[in-house]
Coordinates of N, CA and C in Angstrom, one line a residue:
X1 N -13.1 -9.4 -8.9 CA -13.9 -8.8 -9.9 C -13.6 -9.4 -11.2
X2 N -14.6 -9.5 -11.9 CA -14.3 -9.9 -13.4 C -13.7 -9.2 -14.6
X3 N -13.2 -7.8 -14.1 CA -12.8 -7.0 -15.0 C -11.1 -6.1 -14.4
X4 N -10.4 -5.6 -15.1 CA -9.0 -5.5 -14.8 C -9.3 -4.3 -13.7
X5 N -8.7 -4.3 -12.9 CA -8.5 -2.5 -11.9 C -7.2 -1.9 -12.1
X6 N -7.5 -0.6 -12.4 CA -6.8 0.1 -12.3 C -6.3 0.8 -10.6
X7 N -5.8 0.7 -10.2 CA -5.6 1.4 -8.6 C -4.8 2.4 -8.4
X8 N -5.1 3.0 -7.7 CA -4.0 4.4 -7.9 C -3.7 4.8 -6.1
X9 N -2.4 4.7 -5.8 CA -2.1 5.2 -4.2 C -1.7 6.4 -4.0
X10 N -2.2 6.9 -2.5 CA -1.2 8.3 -2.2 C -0.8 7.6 -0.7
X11 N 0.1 8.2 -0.7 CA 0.6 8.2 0.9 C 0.3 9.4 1.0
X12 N 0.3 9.9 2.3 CA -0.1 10.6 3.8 C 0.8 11.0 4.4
X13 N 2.0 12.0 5.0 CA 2.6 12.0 6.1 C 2.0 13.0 7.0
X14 N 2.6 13.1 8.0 CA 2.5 13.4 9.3 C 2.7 15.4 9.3
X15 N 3.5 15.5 8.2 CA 3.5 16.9 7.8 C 2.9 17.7 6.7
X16 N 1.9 16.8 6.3 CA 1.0 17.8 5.2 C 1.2 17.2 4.3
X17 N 2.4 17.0 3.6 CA 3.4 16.0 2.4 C 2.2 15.0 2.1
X18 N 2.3 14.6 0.7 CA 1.9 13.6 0.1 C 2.8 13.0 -0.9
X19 N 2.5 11.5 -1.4 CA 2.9 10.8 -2.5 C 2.0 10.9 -3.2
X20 N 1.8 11.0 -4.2 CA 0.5 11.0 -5.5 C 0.8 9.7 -6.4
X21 N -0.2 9.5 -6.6 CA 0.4 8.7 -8.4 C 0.9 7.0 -8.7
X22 N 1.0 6.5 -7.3 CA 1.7 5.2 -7.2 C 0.4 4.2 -7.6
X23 N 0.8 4.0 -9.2 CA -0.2 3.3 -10.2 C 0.1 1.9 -9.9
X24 N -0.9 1.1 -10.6 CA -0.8 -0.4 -10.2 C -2.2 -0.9 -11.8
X25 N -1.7 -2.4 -12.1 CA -3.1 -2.7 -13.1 C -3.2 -4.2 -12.2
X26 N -4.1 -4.3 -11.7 CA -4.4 -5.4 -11.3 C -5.6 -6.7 -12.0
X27 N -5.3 -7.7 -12.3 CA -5.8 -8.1 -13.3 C -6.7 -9.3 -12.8
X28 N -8.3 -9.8 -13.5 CA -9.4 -10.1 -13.1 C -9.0 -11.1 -12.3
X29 N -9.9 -11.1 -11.2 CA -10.1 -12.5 -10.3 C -8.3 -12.8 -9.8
X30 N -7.9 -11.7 -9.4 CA -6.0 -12.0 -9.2 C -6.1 -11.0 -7.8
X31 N -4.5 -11.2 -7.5 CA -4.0 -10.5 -6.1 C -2.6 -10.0 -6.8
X32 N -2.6 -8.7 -6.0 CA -1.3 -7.8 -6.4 C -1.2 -7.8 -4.8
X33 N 0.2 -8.2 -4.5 CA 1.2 -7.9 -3.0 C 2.1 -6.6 -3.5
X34 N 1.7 -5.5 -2.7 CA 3.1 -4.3 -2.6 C 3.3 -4.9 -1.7
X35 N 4.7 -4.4 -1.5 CA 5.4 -4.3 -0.3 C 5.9 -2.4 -0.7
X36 N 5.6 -2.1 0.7 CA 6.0 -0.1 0.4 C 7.6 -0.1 0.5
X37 N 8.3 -1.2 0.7 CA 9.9 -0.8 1.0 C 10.3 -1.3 -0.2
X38 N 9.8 -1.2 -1.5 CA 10.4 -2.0 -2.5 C 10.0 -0.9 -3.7
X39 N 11.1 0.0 -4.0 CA 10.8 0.8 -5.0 C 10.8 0.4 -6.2
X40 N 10.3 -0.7 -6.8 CA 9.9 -0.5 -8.0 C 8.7 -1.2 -7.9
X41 N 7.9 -1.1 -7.1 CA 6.2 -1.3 -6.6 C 5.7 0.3 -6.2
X42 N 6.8 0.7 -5.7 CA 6.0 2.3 -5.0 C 6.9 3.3 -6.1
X43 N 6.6 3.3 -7.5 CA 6.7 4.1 -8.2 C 8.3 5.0 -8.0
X44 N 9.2 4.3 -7.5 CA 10.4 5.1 -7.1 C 10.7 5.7 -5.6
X45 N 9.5 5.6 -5.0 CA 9.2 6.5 -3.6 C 9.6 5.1 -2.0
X46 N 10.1 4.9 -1.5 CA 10.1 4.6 -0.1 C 9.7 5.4 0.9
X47 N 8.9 4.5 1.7 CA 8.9 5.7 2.9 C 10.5 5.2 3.8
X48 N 10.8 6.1 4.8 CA 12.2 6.4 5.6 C 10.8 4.5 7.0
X49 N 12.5 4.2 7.2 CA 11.9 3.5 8.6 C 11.6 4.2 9.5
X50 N 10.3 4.0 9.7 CA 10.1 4.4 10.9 C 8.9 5.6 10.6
X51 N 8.6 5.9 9.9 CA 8.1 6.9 9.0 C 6.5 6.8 9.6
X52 N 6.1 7.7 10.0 CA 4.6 7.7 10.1 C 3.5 7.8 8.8
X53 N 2.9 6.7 8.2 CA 2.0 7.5 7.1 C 0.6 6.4 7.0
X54 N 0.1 7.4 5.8 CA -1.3 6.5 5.8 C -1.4 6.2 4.6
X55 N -2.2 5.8 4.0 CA -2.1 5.3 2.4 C -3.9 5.4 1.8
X56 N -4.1 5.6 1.1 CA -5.4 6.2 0.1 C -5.4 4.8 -0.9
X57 N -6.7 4.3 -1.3 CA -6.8 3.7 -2.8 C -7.9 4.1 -3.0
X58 N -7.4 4.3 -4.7 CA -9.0 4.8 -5.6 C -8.4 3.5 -6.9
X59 N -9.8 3.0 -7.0 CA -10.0 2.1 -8.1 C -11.0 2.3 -8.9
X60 N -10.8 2.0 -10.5 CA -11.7 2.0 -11.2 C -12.6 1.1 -11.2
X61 N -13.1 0.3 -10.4 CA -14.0 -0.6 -9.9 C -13.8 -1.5 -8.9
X62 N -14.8 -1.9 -7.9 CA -15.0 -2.0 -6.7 C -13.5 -3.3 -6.7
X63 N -12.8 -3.3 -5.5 CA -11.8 -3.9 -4.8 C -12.1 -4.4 -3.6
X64 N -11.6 -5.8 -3.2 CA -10.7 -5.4 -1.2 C -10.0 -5.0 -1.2
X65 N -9.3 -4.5 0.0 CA -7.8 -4.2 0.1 C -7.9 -4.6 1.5
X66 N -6.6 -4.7 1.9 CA -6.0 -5.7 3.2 C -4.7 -5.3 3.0
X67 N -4.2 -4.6 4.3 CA -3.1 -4.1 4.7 C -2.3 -4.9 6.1
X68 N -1.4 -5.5 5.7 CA -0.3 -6.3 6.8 C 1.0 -5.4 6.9
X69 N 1.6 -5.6 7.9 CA 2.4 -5.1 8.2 C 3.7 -5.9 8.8
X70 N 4.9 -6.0 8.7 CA 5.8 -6.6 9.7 C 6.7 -6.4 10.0
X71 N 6.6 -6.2 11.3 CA 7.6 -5.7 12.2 C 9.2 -5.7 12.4
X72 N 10.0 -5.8 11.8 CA 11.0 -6.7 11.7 C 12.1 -5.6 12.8
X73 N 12.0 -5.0 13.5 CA 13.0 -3.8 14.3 C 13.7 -4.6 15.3
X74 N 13.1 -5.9 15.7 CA 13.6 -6.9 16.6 C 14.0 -8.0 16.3
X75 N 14.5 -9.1 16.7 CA 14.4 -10.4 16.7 C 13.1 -11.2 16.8
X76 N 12.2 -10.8 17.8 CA 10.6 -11.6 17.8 C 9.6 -10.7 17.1
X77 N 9.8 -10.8 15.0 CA 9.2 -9.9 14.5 C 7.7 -10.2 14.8
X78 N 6.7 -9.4 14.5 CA 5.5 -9.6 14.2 C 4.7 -9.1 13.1
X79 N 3.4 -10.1 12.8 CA 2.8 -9.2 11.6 C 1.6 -9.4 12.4
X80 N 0.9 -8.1 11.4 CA -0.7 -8.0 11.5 C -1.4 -7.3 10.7
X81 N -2.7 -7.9 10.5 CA -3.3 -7.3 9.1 C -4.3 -6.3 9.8
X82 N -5.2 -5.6 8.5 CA -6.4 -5.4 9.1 C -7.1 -5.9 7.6
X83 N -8.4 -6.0 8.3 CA -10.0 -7.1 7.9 C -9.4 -6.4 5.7
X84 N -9.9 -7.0 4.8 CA -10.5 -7.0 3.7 C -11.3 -6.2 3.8
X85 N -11.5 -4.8 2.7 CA -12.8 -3.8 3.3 C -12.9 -3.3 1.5
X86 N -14.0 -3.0 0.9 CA -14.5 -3.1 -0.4 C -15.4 -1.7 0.0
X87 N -15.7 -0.6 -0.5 CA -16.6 0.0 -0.5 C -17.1 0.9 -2.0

Protein backbone atom coordinates (compact mmCIF):
# COMPACT_ATOMS: atom_id res chain seq x y z
CA UNK A 1 0.00 0.00 0.00
CA UNK A 2 1.19 3.46 -0.54
CA UNK A 3 0.20 4.71 2.75
CA UNK A 4 1.38 3.78 6.50
CA UNK A 5 -1.03 0.88 8.39
CA UNK A 6 -1.92 0.92 11.43
CA UNK A 7 -2.75 -2.85 12.60
CA UNK A 8 -4.10 -3.85 15.59
CA UNK A 9 -4.14 -7.89 16.98
CA UNK A 10 -6.29 -9.94 19.30
CA UNK A 11 -5.59 -13.32 20.09
CA UNK A 12 -8.30 -15.94 20.67
CA UNK A 13 -8.04 -18.78 23.26
CA UNK A 14 -9.67 -21.84 23.59
CA UNK A 15 -11.51 -20.56 26.88
CA UNK A 16 -13.34 -17.44 25.96
CA UNK A 17 -10.02 -15.24 27.06
CA UNK A 18 -8.73 -12.77 24.66
CA UNK A 19 -5.55 -10.52 24.09
CA UNK A 20 -6.68 -7.08 22.87
CA UNK A 21 -4.60 -4.26 21.79
CA UNK A 22 -1.31 -5.79 20.28
CA UNK A 23 -0.56 -2.46 18.06
CA UNK A 24 1.92 -2.47 15.20
CA UNK A 25 2.69 0.88 12.50
CA UNK A 26 3.63 -0.73 9.50
CA UNK A 27 5.12 1.54 7.00
CA UNK A 28 4.38 2.03 3.02
CA UNK A 29 5.30 -0.56 0.52
CA UNK A 30 7.30 -2.52 3.68
CA UNK A 31 6.90 -5.96 5.65
CA UNK A 32 6.60 -6.22 9.55
CA UNK A 33 7.68 -10.09 10.72
CA UNK A 34 6.09 -10.79 14.48
CA UNK A 35 7.20 -13.55 15.78
CA UNK A 36 4.22 -14.31 18.88
CA UNK A 37 7.06 -15.78 21.20
CA UNK A 38 8.87 -12.47 21.34
CA UNK A 39 7.47 -10.08 23.86
CA UNK A 40 8.37 -7.03 22.81
CA UNK A 41 6.41 -7.54 19.32
CA UNK A 42 3.29 -8.99 21.22
CA UNK A 43 2.83 -5.93 23.46
CA UNK A 44 4.28 -7.91 26.66
CA UNK A 45 1.92 -10.96 26.15
CA UNK A 46 3.31 -14.58 25.03
CA UNK A 47 1.22 -17.25 24.42
CA UNK A 48 2.32 -20.54 26.83
CA UNK A 49 3.86 -23.56 24.27
CA UNK A 50 1.64 -25.39 23.25
CA UNK A 51 -1.20 -22.97 23.57
CA UNK A 52 -4.14 -23.25 21.33
CA UNK A 53 -5.20 -19.70 19.76
CA UNK A 54 -6.24 -17.76 16.87
CA UNK A 55 -5.36 -14.27 15.99
CA UNK A 56 -7.68 -11.27 14.44
CA UNK A 57 -6.20 -8.20 12.31
CA UNK A 58 -7.93 -5.00 11.74
CA UNK A 59 -6.10 -2.34 9.67
CA UNK A 60 -6.57 1.00 8.84
CA UNK A 61 -6.30 0.19 5.23
CA UNK A 62 -6.31 -2.67 3.08
CA UNK A 63 -3.20 -5.35 3.89
CA UNK A 64 -2.03 -9.10 3.22
CA UNK A 65 -1.26 -10.96 5.91
CA UNK A 66 0.51 -14.50 5.83
CA UNK A 67 0.85 -16.50 8.83
CA UNK A 68 3.95 -19.26 9.11
CA UNK A 69 4.42 -21.23 11.71
CA UNK A 70 7.57 -23.48 13.03
CA UNK A 71 7.58 -26.24 14.59
CA UNK A 72 10.55 -26.60 16.52
CA UNK A 73 9.18 -29.54 19.47
CA UNK A 74 11.52 -31.93 17.62
CA UNK A 75 14.66 -32.31 15.90
CA UNK A 76 13.06 -32.58 12.13
CA UNK A 77 11.34 -28.94 12.67
CA UNK A 78 8.88 -27.85 10.15
CA UNK A 79 7.28 -24.72 8.84
CA UNK A 80 4.23 -23.84 6.96
CA UNK A 81 2.44 -20.85 5.94
CA UNK A 82 -1.00 -20.10 4.80
CA UNK A 83 -1.75 -18.13 1.24
CA UNK A 84 -1.45 -13.97 1.60
CA UNK A 85 -5.20 -12.98 1.98
CA UNK A 86 -6.27 -9.00 1.76
CA UNK A 87 -9.92 -8.36 2.26
Amino acid sequence: NDVTADVAMRLYFEDGRSVPDIRHRIAPRSVLCIRTNNRDQMNGFVPEVGQQYAISLHSSTPIVAQYGRLDNRQTNMAFYTTPGYCE
